[in-house]
PDB file of C-alpha atoms in Angstrom:
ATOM      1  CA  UNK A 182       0.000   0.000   0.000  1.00  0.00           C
ATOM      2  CA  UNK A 183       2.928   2.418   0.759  1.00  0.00           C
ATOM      3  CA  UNK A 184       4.844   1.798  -2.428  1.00  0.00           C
ATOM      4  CA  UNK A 185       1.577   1.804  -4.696  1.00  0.00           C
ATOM      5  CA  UNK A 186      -1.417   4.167  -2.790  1.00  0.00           C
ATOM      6  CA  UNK A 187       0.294   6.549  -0.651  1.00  0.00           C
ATOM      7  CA  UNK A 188       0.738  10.085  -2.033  1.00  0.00           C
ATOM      8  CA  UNK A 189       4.366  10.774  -0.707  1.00  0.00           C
ATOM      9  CA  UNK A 190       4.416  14.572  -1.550  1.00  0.00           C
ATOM     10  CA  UNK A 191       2.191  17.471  -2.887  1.00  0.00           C
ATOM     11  CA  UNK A 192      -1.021  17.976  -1.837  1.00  0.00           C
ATOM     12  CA  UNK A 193      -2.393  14.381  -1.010  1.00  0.00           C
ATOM     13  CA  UNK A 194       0.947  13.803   1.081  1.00  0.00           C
ATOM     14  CA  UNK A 195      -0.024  11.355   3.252  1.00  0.00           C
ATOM     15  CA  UNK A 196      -3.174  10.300   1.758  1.00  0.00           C
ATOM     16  CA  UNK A 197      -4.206   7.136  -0.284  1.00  0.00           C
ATOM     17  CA  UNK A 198      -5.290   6.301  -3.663  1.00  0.00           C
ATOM     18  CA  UNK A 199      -8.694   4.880  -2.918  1.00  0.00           C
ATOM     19  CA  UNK A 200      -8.199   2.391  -5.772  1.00  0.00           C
ATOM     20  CA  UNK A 201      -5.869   0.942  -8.056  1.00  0.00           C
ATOM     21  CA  UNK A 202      -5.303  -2.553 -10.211  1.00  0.00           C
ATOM     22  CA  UNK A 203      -4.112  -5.923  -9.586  1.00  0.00           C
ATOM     23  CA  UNK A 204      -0.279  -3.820 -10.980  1.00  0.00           C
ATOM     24  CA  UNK A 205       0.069  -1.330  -8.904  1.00  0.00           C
ATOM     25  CA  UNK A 206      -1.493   1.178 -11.561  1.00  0.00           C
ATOM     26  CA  UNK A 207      -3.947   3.999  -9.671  1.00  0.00           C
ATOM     27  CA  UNK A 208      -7.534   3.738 -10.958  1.00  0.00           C
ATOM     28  CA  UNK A 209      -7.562   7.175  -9.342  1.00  0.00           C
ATOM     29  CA  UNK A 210      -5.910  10.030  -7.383  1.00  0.00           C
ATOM     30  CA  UNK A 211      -8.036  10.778  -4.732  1.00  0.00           C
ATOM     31  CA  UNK A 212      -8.635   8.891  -1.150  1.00  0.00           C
ATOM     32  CA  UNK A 213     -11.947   7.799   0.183  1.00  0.00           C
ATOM     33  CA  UNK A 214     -12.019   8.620   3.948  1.00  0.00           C
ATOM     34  CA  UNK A 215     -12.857   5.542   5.413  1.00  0.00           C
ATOM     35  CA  UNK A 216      -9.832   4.244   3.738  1.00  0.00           C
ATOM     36  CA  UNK A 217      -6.949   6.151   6.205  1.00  0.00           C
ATOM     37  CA  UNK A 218      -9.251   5.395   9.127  1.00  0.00           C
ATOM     38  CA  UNK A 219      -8.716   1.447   8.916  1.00  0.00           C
ATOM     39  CA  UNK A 220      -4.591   2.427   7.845  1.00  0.00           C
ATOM     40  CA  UNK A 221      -4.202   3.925  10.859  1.00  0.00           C
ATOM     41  CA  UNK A 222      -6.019   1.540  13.289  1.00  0.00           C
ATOM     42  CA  UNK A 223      -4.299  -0.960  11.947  1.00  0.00           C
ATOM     43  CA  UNK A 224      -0.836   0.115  11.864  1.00  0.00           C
ATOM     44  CA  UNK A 225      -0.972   0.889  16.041  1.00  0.00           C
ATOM     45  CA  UNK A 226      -2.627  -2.224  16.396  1.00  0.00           C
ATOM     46  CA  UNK A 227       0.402  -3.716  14.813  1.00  0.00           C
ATOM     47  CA  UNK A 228       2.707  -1.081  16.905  1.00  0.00           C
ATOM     48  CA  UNK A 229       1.013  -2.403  19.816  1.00  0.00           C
ATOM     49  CA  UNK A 230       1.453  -6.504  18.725  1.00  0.00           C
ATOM     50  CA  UNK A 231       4.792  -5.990  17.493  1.00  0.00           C
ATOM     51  CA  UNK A 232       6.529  -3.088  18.419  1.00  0.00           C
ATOM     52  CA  UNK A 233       8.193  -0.590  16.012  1.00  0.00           C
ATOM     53  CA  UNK A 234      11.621  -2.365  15.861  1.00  0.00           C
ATOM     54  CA  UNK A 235      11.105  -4.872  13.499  1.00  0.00           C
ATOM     55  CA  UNK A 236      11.637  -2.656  10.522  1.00  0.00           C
ATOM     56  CA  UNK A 237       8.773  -0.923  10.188  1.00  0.00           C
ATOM     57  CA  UNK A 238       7.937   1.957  12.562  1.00  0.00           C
ATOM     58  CA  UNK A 239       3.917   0.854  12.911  1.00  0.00           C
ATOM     59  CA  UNK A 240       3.342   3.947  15.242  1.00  0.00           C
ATOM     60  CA  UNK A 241       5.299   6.496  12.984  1.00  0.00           C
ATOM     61  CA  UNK A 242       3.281   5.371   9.981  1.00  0.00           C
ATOM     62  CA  UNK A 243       0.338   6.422  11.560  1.00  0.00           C
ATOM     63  CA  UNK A 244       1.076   9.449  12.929  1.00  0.00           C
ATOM     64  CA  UNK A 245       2.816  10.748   9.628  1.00  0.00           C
ATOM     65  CA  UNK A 246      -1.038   9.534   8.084  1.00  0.00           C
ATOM     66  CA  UNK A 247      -2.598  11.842  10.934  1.00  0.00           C
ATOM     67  CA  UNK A 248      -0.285  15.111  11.072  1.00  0.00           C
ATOM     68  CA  UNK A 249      -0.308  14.737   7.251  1.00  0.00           C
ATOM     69  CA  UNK A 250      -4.589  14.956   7.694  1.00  0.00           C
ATOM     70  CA  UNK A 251      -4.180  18.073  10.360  1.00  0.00           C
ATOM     71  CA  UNK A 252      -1.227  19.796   7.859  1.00  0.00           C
ATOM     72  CA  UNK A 253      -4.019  20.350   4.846  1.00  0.00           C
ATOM     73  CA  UNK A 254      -6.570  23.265   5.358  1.00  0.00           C
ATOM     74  CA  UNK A 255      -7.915  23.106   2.036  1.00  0.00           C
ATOM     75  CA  UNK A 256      -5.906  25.794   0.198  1.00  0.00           C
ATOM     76  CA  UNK A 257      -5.294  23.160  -2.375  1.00  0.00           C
ATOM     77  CA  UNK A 258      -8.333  21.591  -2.680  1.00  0.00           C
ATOM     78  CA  UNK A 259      -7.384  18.999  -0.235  1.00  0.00           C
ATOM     79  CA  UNK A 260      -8.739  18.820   3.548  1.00  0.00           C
ATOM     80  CA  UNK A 261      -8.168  16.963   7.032  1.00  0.00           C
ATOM     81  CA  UNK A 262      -9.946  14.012   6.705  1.00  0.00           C
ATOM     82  CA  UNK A 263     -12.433  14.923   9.726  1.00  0.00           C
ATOM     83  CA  UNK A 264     -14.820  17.655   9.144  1.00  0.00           C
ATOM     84  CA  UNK A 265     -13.093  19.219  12.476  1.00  0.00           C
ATOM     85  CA  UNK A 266     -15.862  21.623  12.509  1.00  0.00           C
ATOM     86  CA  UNK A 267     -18.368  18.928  13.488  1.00  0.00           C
ATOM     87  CA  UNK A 268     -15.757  16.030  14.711  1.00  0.00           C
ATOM     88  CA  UNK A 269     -17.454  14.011  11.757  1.00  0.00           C
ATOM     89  CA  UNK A 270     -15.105  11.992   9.046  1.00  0.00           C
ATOM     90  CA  UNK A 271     -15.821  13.191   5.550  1.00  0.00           C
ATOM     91  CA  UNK A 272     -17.229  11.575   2.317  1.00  0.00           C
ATOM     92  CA  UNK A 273     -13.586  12.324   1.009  1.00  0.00           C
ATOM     93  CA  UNK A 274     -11.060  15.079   2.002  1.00  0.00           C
ATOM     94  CA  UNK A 275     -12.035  17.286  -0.672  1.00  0.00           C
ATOM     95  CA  UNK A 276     -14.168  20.464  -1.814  1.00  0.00           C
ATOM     96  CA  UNK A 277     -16.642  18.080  -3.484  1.00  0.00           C
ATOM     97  CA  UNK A 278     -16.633  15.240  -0.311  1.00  0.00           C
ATOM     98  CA  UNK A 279     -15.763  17.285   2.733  1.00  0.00           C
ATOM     99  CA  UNK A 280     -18.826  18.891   3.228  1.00  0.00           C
ATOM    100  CA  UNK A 281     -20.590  15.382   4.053  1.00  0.00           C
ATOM    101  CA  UNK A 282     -20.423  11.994   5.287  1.00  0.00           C
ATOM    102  CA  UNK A 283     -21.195   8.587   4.750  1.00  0.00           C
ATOM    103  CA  UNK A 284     -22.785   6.887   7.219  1.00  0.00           C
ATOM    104  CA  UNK A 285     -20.488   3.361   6.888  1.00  0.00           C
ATOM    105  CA  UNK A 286     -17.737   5.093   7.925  1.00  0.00           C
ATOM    106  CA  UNK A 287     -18.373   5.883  11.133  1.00  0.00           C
ATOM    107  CA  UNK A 288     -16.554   3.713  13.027  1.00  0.00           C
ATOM    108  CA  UNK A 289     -16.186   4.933  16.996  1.00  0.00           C
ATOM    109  CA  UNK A 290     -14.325   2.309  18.585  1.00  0.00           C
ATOM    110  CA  UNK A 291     -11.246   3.169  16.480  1.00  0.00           C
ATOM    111  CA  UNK A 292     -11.162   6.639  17.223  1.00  0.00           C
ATOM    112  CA  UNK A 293     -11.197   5.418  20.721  1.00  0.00           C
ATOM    113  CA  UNK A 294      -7.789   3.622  19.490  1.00  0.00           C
ATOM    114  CA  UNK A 295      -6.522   6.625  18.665  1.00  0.00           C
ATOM    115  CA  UNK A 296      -6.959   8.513  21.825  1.00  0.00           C
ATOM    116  CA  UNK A 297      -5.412   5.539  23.754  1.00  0.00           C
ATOM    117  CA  UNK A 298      -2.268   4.798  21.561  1.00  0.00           C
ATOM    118  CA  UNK A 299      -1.964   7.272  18.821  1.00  0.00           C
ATOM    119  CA  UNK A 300       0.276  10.026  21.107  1.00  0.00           C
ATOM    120  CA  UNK A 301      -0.168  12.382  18.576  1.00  0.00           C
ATOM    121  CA  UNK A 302      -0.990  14.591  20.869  1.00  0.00           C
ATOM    122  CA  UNK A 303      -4.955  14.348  19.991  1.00  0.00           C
ATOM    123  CA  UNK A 304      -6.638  12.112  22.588  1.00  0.00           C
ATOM    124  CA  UNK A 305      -8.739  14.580  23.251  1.00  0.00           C
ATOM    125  CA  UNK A 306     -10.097  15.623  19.822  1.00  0.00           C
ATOM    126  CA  UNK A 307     -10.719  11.883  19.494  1.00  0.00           C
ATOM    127  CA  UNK A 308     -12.329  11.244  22.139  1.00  0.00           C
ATOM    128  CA  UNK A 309     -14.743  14.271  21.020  1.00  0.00           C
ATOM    129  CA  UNK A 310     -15.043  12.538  17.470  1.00  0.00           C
ATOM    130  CA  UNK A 311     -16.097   9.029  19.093  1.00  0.00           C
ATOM    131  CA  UNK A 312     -19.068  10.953  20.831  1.00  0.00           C
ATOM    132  CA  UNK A 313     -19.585  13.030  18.128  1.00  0.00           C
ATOM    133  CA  UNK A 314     -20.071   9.757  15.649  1.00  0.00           C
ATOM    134  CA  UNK A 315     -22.167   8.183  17.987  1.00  0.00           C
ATOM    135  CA  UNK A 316     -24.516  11.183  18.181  1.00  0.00           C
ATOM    136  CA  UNK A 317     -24.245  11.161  14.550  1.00  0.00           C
ATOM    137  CA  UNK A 318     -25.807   7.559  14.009  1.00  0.00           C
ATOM    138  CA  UNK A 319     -28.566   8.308  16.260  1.00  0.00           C
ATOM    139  CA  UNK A 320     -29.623  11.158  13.867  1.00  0.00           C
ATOM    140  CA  UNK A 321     -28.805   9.197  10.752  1.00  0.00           C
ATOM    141  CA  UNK A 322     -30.638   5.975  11.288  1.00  0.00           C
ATOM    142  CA  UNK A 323     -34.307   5.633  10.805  1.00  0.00           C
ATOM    143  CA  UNK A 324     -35.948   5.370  14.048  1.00  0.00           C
ATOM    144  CA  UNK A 325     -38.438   2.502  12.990  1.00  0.00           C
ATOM    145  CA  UNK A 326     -36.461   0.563  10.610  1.00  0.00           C
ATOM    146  CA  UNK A 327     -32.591   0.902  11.654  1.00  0.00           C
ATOM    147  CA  UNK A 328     -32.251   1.586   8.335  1.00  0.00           C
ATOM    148  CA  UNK A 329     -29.436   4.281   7.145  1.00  0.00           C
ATOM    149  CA  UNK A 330     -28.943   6.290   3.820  1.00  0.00           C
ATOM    150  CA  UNK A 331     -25.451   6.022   1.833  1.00  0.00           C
ATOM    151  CA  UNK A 332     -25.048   9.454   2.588  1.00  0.00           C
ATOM    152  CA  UNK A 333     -25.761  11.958   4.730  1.00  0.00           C
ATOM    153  CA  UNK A 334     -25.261  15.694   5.789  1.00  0.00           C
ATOM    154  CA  UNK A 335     -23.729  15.715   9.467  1.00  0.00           C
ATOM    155  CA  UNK A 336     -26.784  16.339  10.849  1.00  0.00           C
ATOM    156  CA  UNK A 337     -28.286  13.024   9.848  1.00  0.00           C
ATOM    157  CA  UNK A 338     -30.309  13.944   7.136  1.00  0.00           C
ATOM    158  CA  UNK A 339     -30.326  12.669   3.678  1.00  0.00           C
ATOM    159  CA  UNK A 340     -28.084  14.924   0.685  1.00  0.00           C
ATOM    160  CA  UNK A 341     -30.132  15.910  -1.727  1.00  0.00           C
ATOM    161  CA  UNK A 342     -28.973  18.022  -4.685  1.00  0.00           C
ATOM    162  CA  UNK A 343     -30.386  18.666  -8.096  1.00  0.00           C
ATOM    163  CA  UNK A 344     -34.019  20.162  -6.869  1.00  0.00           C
ATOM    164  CA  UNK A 345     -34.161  18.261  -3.906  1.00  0.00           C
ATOM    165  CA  UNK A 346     -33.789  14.982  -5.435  1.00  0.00           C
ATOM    166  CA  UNK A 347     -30.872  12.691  -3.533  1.00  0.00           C
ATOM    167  CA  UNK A 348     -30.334  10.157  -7.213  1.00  0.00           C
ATOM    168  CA  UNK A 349     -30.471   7.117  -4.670  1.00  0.00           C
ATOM    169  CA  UNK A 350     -27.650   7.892  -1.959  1.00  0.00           C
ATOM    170  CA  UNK A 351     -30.794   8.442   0.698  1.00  0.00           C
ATOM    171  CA  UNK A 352     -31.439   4.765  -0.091  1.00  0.00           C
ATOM    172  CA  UNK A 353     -30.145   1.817   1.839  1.00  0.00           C
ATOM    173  CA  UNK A 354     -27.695   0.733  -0.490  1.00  0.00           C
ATOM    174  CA  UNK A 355     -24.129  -1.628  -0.685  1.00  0.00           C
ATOM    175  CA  UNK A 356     -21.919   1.428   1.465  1.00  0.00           C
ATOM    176  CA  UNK A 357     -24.442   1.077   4.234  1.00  0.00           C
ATOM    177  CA  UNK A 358     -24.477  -2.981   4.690  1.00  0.00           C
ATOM    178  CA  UNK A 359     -21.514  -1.693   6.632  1.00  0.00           C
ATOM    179  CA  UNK A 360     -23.453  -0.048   9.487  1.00  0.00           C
ATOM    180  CA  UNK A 361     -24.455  -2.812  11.600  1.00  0.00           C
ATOM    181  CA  UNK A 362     -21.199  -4.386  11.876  1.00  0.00           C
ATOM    182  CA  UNK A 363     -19.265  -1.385  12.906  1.00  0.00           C
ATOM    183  CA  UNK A 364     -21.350  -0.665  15.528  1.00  0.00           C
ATOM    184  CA  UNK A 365     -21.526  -3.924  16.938  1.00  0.00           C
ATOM    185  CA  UNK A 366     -17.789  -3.678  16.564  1.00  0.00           C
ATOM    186  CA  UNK A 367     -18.314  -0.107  18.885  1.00  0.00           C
ATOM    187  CA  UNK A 368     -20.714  -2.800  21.108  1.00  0.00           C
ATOM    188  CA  UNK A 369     -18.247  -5.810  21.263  1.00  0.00           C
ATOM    189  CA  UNK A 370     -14.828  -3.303  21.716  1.00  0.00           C
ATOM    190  CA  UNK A 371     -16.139  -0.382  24.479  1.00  0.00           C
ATOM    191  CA  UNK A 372     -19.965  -0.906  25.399  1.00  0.00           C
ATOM    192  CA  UNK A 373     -20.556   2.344  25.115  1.00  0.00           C
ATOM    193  CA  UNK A 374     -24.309   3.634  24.414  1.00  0.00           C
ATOM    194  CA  UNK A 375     -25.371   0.265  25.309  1.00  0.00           C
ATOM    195  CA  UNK A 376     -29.569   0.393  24.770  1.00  0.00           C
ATOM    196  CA  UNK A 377     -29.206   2.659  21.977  1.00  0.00           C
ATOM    197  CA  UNK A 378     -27.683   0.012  20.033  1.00  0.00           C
ATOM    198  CA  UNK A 379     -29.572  -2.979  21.209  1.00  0.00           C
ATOM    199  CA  UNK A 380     -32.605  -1.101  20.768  1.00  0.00           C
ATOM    200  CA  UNK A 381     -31.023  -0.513  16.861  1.00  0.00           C
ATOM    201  CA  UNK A 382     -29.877  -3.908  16.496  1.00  0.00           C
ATOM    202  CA  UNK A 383     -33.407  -5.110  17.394  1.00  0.00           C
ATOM    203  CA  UNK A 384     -35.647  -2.976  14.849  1.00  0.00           C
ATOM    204  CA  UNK A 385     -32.556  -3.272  12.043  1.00  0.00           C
ATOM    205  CA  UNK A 386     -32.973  -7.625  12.323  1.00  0.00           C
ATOM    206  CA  UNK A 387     -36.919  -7.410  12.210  1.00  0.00           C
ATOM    207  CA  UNK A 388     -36.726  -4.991   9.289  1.00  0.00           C
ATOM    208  CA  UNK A 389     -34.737  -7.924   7.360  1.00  0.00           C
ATOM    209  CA  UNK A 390     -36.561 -10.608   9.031  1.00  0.00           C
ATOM    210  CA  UNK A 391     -39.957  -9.323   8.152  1.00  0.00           C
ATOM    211  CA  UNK A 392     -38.941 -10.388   4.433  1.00  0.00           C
ATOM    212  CA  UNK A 393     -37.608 -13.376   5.363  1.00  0.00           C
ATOM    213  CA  UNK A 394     -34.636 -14.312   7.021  1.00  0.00           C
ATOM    214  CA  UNK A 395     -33.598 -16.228   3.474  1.00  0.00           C
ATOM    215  CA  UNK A 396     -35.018 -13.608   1.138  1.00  0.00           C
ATOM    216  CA  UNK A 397     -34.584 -10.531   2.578  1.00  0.00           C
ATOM    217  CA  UNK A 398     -33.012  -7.900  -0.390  1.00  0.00           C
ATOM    218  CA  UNK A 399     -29.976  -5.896  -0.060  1.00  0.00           C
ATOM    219  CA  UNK A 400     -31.571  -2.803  -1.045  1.00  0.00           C
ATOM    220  CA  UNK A 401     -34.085  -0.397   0.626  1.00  0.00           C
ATOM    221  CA  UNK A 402     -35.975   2.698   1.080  1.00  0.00           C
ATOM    222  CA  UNK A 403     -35.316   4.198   4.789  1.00  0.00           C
ATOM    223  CA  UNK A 404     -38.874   3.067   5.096  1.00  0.00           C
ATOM    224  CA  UNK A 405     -38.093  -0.613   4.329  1.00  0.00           C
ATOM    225  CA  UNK A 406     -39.738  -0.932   1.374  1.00  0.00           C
ATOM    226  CA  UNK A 407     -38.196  -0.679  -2.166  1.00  0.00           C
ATOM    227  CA  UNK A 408     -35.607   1.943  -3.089  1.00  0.00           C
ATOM    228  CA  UNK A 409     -36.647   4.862  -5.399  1.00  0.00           C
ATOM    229  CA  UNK A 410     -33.755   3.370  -7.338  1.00  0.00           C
ATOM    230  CA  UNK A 411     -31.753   0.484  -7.489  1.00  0.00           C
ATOM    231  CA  UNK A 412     -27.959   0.336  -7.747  1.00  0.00           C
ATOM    232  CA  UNK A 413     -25.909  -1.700 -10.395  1.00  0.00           C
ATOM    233  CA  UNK A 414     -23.183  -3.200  -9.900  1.00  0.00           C
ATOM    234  CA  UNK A 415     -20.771  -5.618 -12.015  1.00  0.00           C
ATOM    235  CA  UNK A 416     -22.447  -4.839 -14.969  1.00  0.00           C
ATOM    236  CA  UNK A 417     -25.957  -6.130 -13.051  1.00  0.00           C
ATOM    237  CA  UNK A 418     -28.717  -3.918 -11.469  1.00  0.00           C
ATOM    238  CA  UNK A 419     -30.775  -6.369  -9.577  1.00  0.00           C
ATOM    239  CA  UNK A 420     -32.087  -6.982  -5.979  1.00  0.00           C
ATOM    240  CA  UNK A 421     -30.156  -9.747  -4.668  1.00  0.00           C
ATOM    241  CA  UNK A 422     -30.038 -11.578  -0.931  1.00  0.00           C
ATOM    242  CA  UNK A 423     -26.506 -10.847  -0.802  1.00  0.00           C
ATOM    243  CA  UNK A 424     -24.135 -12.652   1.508  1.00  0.00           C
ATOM    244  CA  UNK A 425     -22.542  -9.617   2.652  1.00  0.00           C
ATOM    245  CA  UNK A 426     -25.884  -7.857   3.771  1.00  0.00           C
ATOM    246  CA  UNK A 427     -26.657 -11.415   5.461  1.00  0.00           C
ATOM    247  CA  UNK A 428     -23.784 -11.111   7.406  1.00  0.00           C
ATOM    248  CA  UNK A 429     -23.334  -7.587   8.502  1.00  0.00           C
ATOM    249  CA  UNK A 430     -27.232  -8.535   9.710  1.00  0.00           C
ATOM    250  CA  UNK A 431     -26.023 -11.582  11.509  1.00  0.00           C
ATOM    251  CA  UNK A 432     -23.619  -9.297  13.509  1.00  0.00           C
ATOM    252  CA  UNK A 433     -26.156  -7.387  14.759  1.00  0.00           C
ATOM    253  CA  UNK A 434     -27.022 -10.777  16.657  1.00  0.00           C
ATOM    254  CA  UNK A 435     -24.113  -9.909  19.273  1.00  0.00           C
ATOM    255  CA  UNK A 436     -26.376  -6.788  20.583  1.00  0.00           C
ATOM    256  CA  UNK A 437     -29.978  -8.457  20.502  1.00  0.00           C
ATOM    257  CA  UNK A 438     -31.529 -12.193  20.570  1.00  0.00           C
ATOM    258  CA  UNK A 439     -34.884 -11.947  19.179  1.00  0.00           C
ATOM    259  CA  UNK A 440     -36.937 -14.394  17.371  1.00  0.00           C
ATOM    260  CA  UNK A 441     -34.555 -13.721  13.806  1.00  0.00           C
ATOM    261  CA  UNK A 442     -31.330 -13.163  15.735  1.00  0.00           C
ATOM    262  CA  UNK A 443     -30.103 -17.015  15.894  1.00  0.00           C
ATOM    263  CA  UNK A 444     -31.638 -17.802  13.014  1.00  0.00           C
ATOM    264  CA  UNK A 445     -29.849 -15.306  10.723  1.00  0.00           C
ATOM    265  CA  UNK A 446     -26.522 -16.504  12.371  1.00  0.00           C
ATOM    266  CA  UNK A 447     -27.333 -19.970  11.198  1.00  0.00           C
ATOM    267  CA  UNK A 448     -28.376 -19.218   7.578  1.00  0.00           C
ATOM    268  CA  UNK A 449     -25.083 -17.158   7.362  1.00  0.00           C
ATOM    269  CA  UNK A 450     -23.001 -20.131   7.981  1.00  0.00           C
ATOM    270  CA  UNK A 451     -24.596 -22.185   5.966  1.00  0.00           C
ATOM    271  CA  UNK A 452     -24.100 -20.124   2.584  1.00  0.00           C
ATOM    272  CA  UNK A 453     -21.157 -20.172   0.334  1.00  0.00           C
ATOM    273  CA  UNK A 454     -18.889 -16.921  -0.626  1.00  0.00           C
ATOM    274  CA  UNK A 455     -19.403 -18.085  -4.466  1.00  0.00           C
ATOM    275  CA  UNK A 456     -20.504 -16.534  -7.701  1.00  0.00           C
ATOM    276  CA  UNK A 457     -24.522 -15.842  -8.255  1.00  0.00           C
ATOM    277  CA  UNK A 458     -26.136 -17.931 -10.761  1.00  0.00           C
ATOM    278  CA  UNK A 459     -25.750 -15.240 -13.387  1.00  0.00           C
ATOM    279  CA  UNK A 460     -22.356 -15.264 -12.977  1.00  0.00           C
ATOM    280  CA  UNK A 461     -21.899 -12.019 -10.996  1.00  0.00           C
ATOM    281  CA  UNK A 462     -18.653 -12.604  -8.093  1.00  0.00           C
ATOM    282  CA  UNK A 463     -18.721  -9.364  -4.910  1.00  0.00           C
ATOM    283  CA  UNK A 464     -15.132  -9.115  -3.479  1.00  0.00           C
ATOM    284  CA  UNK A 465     -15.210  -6.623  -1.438  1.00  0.00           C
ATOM    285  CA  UNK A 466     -19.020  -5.610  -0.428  1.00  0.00           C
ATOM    286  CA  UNK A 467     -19.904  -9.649  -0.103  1.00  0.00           C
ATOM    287  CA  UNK A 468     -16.245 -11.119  -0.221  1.00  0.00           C
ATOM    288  CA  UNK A 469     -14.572  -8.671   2.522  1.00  0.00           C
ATOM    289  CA  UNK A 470     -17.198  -7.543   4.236  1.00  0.00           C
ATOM    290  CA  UNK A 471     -18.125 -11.353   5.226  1.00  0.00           C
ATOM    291  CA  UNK A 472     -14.763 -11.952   6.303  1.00  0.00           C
ATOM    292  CA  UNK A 473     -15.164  -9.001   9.105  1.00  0.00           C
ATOM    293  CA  UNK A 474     -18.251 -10.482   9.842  1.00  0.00           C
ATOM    294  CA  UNK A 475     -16.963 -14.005  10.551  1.00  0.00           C
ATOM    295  CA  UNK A 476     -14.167 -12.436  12.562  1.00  0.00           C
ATOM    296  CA  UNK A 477     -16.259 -10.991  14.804  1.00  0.00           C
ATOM    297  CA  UNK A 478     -19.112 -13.459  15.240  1.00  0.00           C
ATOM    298  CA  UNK A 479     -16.508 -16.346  16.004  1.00  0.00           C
ATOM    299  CA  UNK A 480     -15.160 -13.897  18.752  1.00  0.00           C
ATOM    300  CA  UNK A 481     -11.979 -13.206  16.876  1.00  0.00           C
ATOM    301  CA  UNK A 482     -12.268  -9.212  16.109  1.00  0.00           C
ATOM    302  CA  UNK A 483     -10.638  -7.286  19.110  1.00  0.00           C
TER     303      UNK A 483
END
């Protein structure tokens, strides 16, 4: 990732290509936020598992990723990463991206990381931008359904643009199958805002359940019914029961045990990672996001 993503100078310095090929080759420039928040959890978990003597300095990494963030003040078109107005992480770090959010990347429990080993002299701030995020998904999340838009303006209402119109990203779409496993990471790692989230976890499993816990779609409305529009991907734009959706939904099983929440746990390990019938294969948003899944349902995410 260092020799092929990171920007090492100019105005990204610091930053990540969000995407590139299977050679190295940058499908683009620009970083998706989300994207330096798992770097730099990860690097001080590996600071803290292996120390920073062992050839790479884990700890330095990630503090050259964060002072990097708190260095741009976009003068060049490039911002911090956090919206440090609101103590909210951005859609990207950019005119067009900083002045929203996504939902899915709100992850809490690392930024609680951060304020325990980071010393970048920050604890504080994110310690304010784990509150802040949880406030955040309160706001965000449909209070009948659990269900969350793609993206959001940091109060927790849906972006529109265009006349009003939001072109789908108010729906419950592939970005936010994401939700209920990072906060039943936040659950699992600091038990913070305990009923909140069972009470979320409960309404968000019934939602899915009340299709079916084997037919449930992957797609929705914020009301739970069909989405104004539905999102292609791979060439396909279909409604599918995705494995990735199932089991993002299964995690939701560590906060609440209603009549779906077993169930869904079983039906998860009973399907296959494996190409649709049409031929259609999900690495990341079935492939990946499964794999986090698994690691925290078989008690191995911490």
């Amino acid at each position: 990732c260092k020799k092929y993503m990171q920007h090492t100078d100019g105005p990204m310095e610091g930053y990540f290509a969000w995407s590139c090929k299977t050679d190295g080759t940058r499908n683009a420039q620009g970083p998706a936020s989300d994207g330096e928040l798992y770097y730099v959890t990860a690097l001080l978990f590996a600071s803290n598992r292996w120390g920073d003597d062992t050839g790479i300095d884990y700890k330095k990494e990630a503090q050259y990723i964060l002072d990097c963030a708190f260095a741009k003040d976009g003068s060049e078109g490039v911002n911090n990463f956090i919206n440090t107005e609101h103590k909210l992480i951005t859609f990207t770090p950019d005119r067009f991206g900083y002045r929203f959010t996504d939902p899915s990347y709100h992850i809490p429990a690392f930024y609680e990381v951060w304020a325990r080993w980071a010393d970048d002299g920050r604890a504080d701030f994110w310690n304010e931008c784990a509150a802040a995020s949880r406030e955040y998904l309160h706001k965000a999340i449909h209070p009948e359904t659990g269900l969350n838009p793609d993206q959001s303006n940091y109060d927790g209402t849906i972006r529109t643009m265009f006349g009003g119109r939001h072109f789908g990203s108010g729906n419950f779409r592939y970005d936010s199958w994401r939700v209920p496993m990072n906060i039943a990471m936040d659950y699992s790692w600091y038990h913070k805002d305990v009923e909140w989230k069972k009470q979320y976890a409960d309404k968000f499993q019934r939602t899915m359940g009340g299709y079916g816990v084997k037919e449930f779609p992957d797609q929705f409305a914020l009301d739970g019914g069909a989405p104004a529009m539905i999102m292609g991907a791979g060439g396909f734009q279909k409604l599918r029961h995705s494995i990735g959706l199932v089991a993002t939904t299964a995690t939701a099983s560590l906060m609440t045990d209603n009549e779906y929440s077993q169930e869904i746990v079983h039906h998860l390990w009973e399907m296959k990672l494996e190409p649709y019938e049409d031929g259609y294969y999900d690495v990341y948003y079935d492939g990946l996001v499964y794999l986090f899944s698994l690691l925290q349902l078989s008690g191995n995410y911490r």
